[in-house]
PDB file of C-alpha atoms in Angstrom:
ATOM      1  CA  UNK A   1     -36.789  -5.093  60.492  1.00 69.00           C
ATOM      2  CA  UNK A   2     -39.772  -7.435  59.165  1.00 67.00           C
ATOM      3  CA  UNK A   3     -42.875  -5.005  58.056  1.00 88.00           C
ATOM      4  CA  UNK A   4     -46.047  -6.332  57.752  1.00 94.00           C
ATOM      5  CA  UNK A   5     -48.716  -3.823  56.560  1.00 95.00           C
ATOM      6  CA  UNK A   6     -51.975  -3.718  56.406  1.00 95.00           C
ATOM      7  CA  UNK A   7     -54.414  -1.976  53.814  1.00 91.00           C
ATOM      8  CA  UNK A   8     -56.806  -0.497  55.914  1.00 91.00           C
ATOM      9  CA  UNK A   9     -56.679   0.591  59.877  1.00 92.00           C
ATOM     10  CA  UNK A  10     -60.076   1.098  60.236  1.00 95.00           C
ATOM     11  CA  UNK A  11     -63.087   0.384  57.819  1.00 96.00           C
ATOM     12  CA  UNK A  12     -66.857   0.347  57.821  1.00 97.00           C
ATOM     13  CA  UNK A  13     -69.141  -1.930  55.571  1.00 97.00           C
ATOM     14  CA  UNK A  14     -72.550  -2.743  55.389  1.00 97.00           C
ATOM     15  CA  UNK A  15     -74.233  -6.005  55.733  1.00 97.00           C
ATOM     16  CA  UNK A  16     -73.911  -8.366  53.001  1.00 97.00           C
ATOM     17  CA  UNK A  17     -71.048  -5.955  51.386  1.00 97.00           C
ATOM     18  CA  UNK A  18     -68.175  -8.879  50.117  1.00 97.00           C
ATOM     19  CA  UNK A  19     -64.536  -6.673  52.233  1.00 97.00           C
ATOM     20  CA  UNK A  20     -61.178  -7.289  51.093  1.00 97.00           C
ATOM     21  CA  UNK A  21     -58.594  -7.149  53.692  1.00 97.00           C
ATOM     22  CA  UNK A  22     -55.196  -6.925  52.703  1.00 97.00           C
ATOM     23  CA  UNK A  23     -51.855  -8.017  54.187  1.00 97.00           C
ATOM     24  CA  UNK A  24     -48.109  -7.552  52.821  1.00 97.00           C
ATOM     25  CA  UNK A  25     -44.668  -8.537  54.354  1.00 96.00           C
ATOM     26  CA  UNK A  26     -41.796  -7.687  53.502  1.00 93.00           C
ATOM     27  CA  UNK A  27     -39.187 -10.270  54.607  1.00 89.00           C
ATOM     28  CA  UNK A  28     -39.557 -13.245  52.070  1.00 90.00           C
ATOM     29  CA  UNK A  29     -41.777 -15.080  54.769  1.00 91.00           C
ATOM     30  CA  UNK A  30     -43.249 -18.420  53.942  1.00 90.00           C
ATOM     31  CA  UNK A  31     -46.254 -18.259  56.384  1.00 90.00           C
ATOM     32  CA  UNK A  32     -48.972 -16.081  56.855  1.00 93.00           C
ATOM     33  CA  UNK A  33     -51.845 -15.852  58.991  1.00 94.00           C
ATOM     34  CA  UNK A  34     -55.230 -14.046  59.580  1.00 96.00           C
ATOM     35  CA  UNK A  35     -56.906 -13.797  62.964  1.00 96.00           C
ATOM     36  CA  UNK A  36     -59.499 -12.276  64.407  1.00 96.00           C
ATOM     37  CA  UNK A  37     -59.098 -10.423  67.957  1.00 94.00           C
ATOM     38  CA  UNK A  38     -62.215  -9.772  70.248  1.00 93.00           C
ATOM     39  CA  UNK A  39     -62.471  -9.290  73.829  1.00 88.00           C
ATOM     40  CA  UNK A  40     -62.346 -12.035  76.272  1.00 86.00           C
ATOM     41  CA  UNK A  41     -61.678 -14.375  73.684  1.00 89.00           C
ATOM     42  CA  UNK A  42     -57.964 -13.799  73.051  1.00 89.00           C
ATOM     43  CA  UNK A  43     -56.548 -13.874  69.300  1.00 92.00           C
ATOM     44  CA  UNK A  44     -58.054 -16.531  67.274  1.00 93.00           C
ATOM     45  CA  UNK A  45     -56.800 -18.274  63.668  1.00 93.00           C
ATOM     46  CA  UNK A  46     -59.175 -17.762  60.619  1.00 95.00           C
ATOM     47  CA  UNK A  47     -56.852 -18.926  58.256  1.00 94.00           C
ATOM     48  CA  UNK A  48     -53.055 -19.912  57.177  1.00 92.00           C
ATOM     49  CA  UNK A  49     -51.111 -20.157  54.080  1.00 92.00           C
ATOM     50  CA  UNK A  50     -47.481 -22.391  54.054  1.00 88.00           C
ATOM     51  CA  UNK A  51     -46.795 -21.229  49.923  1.00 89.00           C
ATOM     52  CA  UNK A  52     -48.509 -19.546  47.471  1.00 91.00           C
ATOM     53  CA  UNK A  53     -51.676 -20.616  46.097  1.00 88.00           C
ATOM     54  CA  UNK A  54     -51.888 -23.193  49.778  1.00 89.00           C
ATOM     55  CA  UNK A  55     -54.217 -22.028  52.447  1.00 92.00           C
ATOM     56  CA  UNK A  56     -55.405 -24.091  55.647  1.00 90.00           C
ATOM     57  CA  UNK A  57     -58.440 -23.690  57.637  1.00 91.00           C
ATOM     58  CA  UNK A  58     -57.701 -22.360  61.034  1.00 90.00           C
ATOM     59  CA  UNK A  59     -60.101 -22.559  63.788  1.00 89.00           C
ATOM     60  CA  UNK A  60     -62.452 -20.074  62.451  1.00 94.00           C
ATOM     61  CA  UNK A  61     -62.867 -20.325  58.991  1.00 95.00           C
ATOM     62  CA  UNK A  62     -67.105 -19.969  58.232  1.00 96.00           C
ATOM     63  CA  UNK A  63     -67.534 -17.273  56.362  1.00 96.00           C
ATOM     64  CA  UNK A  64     -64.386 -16.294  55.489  1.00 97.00           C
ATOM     65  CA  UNK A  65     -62.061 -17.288  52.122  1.00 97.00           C
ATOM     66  CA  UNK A  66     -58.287 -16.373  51.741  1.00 97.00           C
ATOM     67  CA  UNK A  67     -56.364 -15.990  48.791  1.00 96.00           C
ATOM     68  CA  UNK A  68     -52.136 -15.751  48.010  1.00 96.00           C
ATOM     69  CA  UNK A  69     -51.473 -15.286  44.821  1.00 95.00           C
ATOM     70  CA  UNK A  70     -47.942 -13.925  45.613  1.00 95.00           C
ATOM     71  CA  UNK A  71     -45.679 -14.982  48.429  1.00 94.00           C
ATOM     72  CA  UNK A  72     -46.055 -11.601  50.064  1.00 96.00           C
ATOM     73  CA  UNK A  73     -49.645 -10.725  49.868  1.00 97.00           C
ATOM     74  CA  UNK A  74     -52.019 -12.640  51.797  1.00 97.00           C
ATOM     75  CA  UNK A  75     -55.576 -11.284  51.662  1.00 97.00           C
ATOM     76  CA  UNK A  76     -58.856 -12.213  53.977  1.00 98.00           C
ATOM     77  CA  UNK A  77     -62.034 -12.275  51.965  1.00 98.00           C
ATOM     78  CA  UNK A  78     -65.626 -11.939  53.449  1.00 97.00           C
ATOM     79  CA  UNK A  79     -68.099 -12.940  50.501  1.00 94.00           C
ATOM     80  CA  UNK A  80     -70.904 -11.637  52.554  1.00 96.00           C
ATOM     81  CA  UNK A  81     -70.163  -9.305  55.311  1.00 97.00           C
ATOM     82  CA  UNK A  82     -72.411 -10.054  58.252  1.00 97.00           C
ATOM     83  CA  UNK A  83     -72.792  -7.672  61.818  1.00 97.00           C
ATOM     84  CA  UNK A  84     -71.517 -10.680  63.216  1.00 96.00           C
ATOM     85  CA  UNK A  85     -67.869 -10.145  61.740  1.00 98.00           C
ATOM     86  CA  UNK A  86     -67.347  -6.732  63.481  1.00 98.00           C
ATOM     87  CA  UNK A  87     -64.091  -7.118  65.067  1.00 97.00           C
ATOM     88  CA  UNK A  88     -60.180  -6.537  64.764  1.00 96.00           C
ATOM     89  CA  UNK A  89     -58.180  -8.468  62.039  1.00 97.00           C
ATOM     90  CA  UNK A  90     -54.271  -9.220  62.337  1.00 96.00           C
ATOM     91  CA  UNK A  91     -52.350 -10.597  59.873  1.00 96.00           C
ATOM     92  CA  UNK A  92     -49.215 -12.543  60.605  1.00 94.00           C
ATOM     93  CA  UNK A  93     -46.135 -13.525  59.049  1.00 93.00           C
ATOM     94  CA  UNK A  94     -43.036 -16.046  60.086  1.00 89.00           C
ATOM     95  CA  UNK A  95     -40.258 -17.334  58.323  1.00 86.00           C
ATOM     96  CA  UNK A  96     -41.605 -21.224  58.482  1.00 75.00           C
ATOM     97  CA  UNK A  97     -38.585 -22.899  60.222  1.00 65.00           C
ATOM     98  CA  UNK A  98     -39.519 -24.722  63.320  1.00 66.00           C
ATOM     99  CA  UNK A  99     -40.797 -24.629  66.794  1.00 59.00           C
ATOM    100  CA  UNK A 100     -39.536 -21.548  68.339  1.00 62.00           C
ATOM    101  CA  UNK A 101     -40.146 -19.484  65.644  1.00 77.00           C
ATOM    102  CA  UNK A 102     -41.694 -15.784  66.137  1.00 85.00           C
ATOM    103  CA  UNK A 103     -44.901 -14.517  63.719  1.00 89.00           C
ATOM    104  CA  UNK A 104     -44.266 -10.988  63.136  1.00 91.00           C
ATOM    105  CA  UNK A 105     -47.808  -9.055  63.215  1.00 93.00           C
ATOM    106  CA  UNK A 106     -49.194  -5.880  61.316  1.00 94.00           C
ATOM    107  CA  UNK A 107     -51.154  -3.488  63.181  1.00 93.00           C
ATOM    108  CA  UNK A 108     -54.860  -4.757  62.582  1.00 94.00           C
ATOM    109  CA  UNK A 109     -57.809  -3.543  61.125  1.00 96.00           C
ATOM    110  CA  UNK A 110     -60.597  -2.593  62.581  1.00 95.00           C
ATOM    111  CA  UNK A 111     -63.944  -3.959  61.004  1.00 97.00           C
ATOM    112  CA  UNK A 112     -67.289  -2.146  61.903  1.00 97.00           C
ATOM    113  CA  UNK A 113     -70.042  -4.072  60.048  1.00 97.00           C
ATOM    114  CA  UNK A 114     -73.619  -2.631  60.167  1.00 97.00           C
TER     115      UNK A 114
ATOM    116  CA  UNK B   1     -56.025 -30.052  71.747  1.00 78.00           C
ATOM    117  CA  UNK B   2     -54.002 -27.320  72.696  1.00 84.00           C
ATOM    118  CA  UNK B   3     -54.763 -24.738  74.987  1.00 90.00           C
ATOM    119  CA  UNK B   4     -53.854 -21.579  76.987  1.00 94.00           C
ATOM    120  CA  UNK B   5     -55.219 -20.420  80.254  1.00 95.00           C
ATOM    121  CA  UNK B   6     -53.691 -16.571  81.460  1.00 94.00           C
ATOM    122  CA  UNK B   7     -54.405 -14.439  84.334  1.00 86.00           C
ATOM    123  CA  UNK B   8     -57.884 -12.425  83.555  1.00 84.00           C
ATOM    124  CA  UNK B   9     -57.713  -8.909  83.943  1.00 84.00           C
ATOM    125  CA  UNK B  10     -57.400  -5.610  83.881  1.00 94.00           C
ATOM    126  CA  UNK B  11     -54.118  -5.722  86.247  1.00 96.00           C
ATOM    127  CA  UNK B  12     -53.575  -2.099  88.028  1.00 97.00           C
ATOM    128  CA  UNK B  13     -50.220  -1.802  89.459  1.00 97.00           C
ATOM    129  CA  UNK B  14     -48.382   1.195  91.183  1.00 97.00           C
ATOM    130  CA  UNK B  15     -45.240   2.146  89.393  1.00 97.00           C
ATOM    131  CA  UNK B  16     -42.131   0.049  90.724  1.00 96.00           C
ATOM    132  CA  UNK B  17     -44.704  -2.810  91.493  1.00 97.00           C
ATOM    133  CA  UNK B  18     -43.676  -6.107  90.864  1.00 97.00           C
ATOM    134  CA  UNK B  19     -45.501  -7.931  88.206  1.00 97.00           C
ATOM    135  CA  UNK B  20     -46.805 -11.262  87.848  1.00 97.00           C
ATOM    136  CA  UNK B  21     -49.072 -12.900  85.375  1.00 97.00           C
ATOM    137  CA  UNK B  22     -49.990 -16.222  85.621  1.00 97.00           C
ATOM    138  CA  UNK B  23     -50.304 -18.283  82.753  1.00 97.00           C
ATOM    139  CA  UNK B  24     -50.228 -22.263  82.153  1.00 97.00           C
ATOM    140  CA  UNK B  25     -50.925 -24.692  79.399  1.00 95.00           C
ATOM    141  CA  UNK B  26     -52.347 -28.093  78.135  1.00 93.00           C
ATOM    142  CA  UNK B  27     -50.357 -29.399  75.246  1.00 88.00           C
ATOM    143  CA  UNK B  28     -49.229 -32.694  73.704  1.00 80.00           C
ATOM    144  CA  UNK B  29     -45.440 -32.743  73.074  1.00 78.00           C
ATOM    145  CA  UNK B  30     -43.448 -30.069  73.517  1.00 80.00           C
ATOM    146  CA  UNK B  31     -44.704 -26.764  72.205  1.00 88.00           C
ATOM    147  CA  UNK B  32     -42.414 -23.572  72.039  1.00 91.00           C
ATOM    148  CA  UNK B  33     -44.129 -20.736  74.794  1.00 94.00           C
ATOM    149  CA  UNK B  34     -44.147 -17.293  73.987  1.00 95.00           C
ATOM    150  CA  UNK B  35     -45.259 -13.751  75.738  1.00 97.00           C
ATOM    151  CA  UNK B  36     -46.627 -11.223  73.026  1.00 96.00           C
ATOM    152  CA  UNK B  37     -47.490  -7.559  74.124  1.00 97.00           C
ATOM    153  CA  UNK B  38     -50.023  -4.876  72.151  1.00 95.00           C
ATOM    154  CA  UNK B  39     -49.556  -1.520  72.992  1.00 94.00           C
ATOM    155  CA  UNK B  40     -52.354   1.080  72.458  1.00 89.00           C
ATOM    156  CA  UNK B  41     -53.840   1.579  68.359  1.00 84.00           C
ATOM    157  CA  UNK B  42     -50.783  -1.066  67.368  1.00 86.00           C
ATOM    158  CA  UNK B  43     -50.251  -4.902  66.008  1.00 88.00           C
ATOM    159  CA  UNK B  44     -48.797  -7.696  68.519  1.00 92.00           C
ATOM    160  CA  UNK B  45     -45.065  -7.927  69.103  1.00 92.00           C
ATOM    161  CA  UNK B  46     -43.160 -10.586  70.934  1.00 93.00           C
ATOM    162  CA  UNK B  47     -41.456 -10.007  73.994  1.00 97.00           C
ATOM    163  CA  UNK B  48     -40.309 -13.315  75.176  1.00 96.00           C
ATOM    164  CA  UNK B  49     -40.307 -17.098  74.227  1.00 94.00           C
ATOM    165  CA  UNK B  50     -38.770 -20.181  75.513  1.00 94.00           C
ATOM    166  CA  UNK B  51     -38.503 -23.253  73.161  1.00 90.00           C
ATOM    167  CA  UNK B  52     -37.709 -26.047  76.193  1.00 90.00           C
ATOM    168  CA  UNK B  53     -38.417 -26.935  79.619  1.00 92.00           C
ATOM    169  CA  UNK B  54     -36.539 -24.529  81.937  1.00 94.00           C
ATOM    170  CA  UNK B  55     -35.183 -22.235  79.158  1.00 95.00           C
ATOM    171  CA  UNK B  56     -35.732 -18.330  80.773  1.00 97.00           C
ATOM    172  CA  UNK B  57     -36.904 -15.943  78.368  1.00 96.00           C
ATOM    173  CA  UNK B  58     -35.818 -11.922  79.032  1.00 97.00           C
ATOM    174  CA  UNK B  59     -36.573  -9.160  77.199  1.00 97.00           C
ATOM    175  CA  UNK B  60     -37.211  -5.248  78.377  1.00 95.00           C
ATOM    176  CA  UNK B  61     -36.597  -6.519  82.028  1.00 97.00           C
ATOM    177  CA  UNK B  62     -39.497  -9.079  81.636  1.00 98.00           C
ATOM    178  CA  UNK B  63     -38.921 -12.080  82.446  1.00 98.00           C
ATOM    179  CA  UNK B  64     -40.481 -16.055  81.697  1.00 98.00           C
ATOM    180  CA  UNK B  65     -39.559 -19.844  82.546  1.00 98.00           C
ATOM    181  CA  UNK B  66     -40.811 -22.689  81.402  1.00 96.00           C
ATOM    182  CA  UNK B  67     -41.996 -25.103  83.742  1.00 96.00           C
ATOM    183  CA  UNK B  68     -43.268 -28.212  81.897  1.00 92.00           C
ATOM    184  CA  UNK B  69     -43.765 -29.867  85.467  1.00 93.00           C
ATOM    185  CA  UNK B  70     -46.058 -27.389  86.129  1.00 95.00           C
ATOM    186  CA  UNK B  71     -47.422 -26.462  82.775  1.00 95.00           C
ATOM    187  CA  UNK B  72     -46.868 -23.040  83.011  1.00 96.00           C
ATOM    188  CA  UNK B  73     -44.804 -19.845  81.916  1.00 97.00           C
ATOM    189  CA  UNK B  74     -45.762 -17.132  84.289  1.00 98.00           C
ATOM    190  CA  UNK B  75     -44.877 -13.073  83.104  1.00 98.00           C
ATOM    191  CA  UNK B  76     -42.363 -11.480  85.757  1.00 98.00           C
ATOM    192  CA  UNK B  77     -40.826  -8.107  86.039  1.00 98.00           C
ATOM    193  CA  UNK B  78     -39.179  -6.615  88.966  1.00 96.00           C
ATOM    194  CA  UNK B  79     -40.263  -3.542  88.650  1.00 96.00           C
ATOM    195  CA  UNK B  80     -42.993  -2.253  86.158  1.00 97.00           C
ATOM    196  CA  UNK B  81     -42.902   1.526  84.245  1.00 97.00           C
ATOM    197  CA  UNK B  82     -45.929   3.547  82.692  1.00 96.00           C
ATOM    198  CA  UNK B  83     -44.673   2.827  79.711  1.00 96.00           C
ATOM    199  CA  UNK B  84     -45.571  -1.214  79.884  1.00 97.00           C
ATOM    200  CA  UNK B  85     -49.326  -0.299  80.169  1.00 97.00           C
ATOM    201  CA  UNK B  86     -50.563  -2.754  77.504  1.00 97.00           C
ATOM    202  CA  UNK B  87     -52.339  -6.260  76.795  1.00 95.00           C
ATOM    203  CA  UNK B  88     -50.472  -8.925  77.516  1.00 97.00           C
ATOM    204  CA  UNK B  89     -50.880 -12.321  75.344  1.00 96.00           C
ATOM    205  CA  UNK B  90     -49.549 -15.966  76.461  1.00 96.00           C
ATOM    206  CA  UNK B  91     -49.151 -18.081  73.351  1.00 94.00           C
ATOM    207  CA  UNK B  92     -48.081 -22.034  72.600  1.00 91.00           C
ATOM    208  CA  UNK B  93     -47.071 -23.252  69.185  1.00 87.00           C
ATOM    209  CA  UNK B  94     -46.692 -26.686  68.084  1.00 77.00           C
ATOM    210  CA  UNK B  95     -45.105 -27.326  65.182  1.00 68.00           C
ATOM    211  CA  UNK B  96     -44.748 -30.846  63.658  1.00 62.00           C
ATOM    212  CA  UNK B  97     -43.865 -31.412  59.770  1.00 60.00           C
ATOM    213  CA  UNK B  98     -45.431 -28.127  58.269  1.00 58.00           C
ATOM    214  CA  UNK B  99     -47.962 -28.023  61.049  1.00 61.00           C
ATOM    215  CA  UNK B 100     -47.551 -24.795  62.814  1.00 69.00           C
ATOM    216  CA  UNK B 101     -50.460 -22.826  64.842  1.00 77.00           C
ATOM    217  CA  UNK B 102     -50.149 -20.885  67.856  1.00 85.00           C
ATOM    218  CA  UNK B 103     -52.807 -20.944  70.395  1.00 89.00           C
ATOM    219  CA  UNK B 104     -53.230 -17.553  72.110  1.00 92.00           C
ATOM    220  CA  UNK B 105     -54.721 -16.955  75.521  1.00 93.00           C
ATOM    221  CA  UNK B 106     -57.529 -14.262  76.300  1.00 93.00           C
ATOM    222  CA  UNK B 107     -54.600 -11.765  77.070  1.00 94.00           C
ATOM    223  CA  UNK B 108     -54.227  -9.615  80.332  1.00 95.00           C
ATOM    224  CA  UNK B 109     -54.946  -6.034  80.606  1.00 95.00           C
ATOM    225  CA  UNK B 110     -52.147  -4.609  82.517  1.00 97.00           C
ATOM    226  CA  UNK B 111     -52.022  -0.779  83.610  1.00 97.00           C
ATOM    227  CA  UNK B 112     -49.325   1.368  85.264  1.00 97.00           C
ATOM    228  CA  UNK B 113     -50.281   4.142  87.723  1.00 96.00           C
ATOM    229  CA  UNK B 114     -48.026   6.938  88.155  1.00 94.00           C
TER     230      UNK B 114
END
């Protein structure tokens, strides 16, 4: 089965704090993906990464930065943590082969910024 | 652009209720539709996806087509348990040359009364 782990379940930082949020899969995956879940608005992308050292903006991307150094870490960077960024966090991971393909998802973080 | 429109919520059914959640689309091409489910304190998972017009997805007695005349890919099951007391997510993904992003709806609420 694909595992894709997160560092943290739950954490709490304080304004202007820079959070690393970590992400690892196990499968050999190509792609991986950050979003951000909050309620009402549905899942929605931050940013993506086809190969390591690549990242693409998503829809989301102010105030965030990503960074894959290795094909199966993926980590979400906020350089200055504002209350603004209080939310859940999902990585994603897929094998980067066409259209129907599935993204495999860790369990989330939870962010409480205050 | 691409976009997702599901059935708000919460959803309250009885047990052994039949289940529909209505979701539909606005694409260009021919995206691949999925259903993802989150079940309390956990990640996304899939459940279901079709890749082409009329292709039926099933999984776990749910059920979804996809109707491009109609632009949609409503949720079905028969008969719904406790146990499928969750968020419900509709999802498109386009994929074209290295391109890939899905676009998630605001997800359903769905709970199962004993």
């Amino acid at each position: 089965d694909v595992k894709v782990t997160q560092s943290s379940r739950y954490l709490v930082k304080r304004t202007g704090e820079k959070v690393f949020l970590e992400c690892v899969q196990d499968m050999d995956h190509e792609n991986m993906f950050w979003y951000r879940q909050d309620p009402g608005l549905g899942l929605r992308l931050i940013y993506f990464s086809y190969d390591v050292k690549m990242k693409e903006k998503g829809d989301i991307p102010e105030g965030y930065s990503v960074s894959r150094e290795k094909k199966e870490r993926f980590s979400l960077i906020l350089e200055s943590a504002s209350t603004n960024q209080t939310s859940m966090y999902l990585c994603a991971s897929s094998l980067g082969q066409g259209a129907g393909e599935t993204q495999y998802f860790g369990p989330g973080t939870r962010l409480l910024v205050l | 652009g691409n976009s997702v429109t599901q059935m708000e919520g919460p959803v309250t059914l009885s047990e052994e209720a039949f289940l529909t959640i209505n979701c539909t689309y606005t694409a260009t091409g021919y995206p691949s539709l999925f259903w993802y489910v989150q079940y309390p304190g956990e990640g996304l998972q899939l459940l279901l996806k079709a890749t082409k017009a009329d292709d039926k997805g099933s999984n776990k007695g749910f059920e979804a087509t996809y109707r491009k005349e109609t632009t949609s890919f409503h949720l079905e099951k028969g008969s719904v348990q406790v146990s499928d007391s969750a968020v419900y997510f509709c999802a498109l993904r386009y994929y074209n040359f290295g391109n890939e992003k899905l676009t998630f709806g605001t997800g359903t609420r769905l709970t199962i009364i004993p």
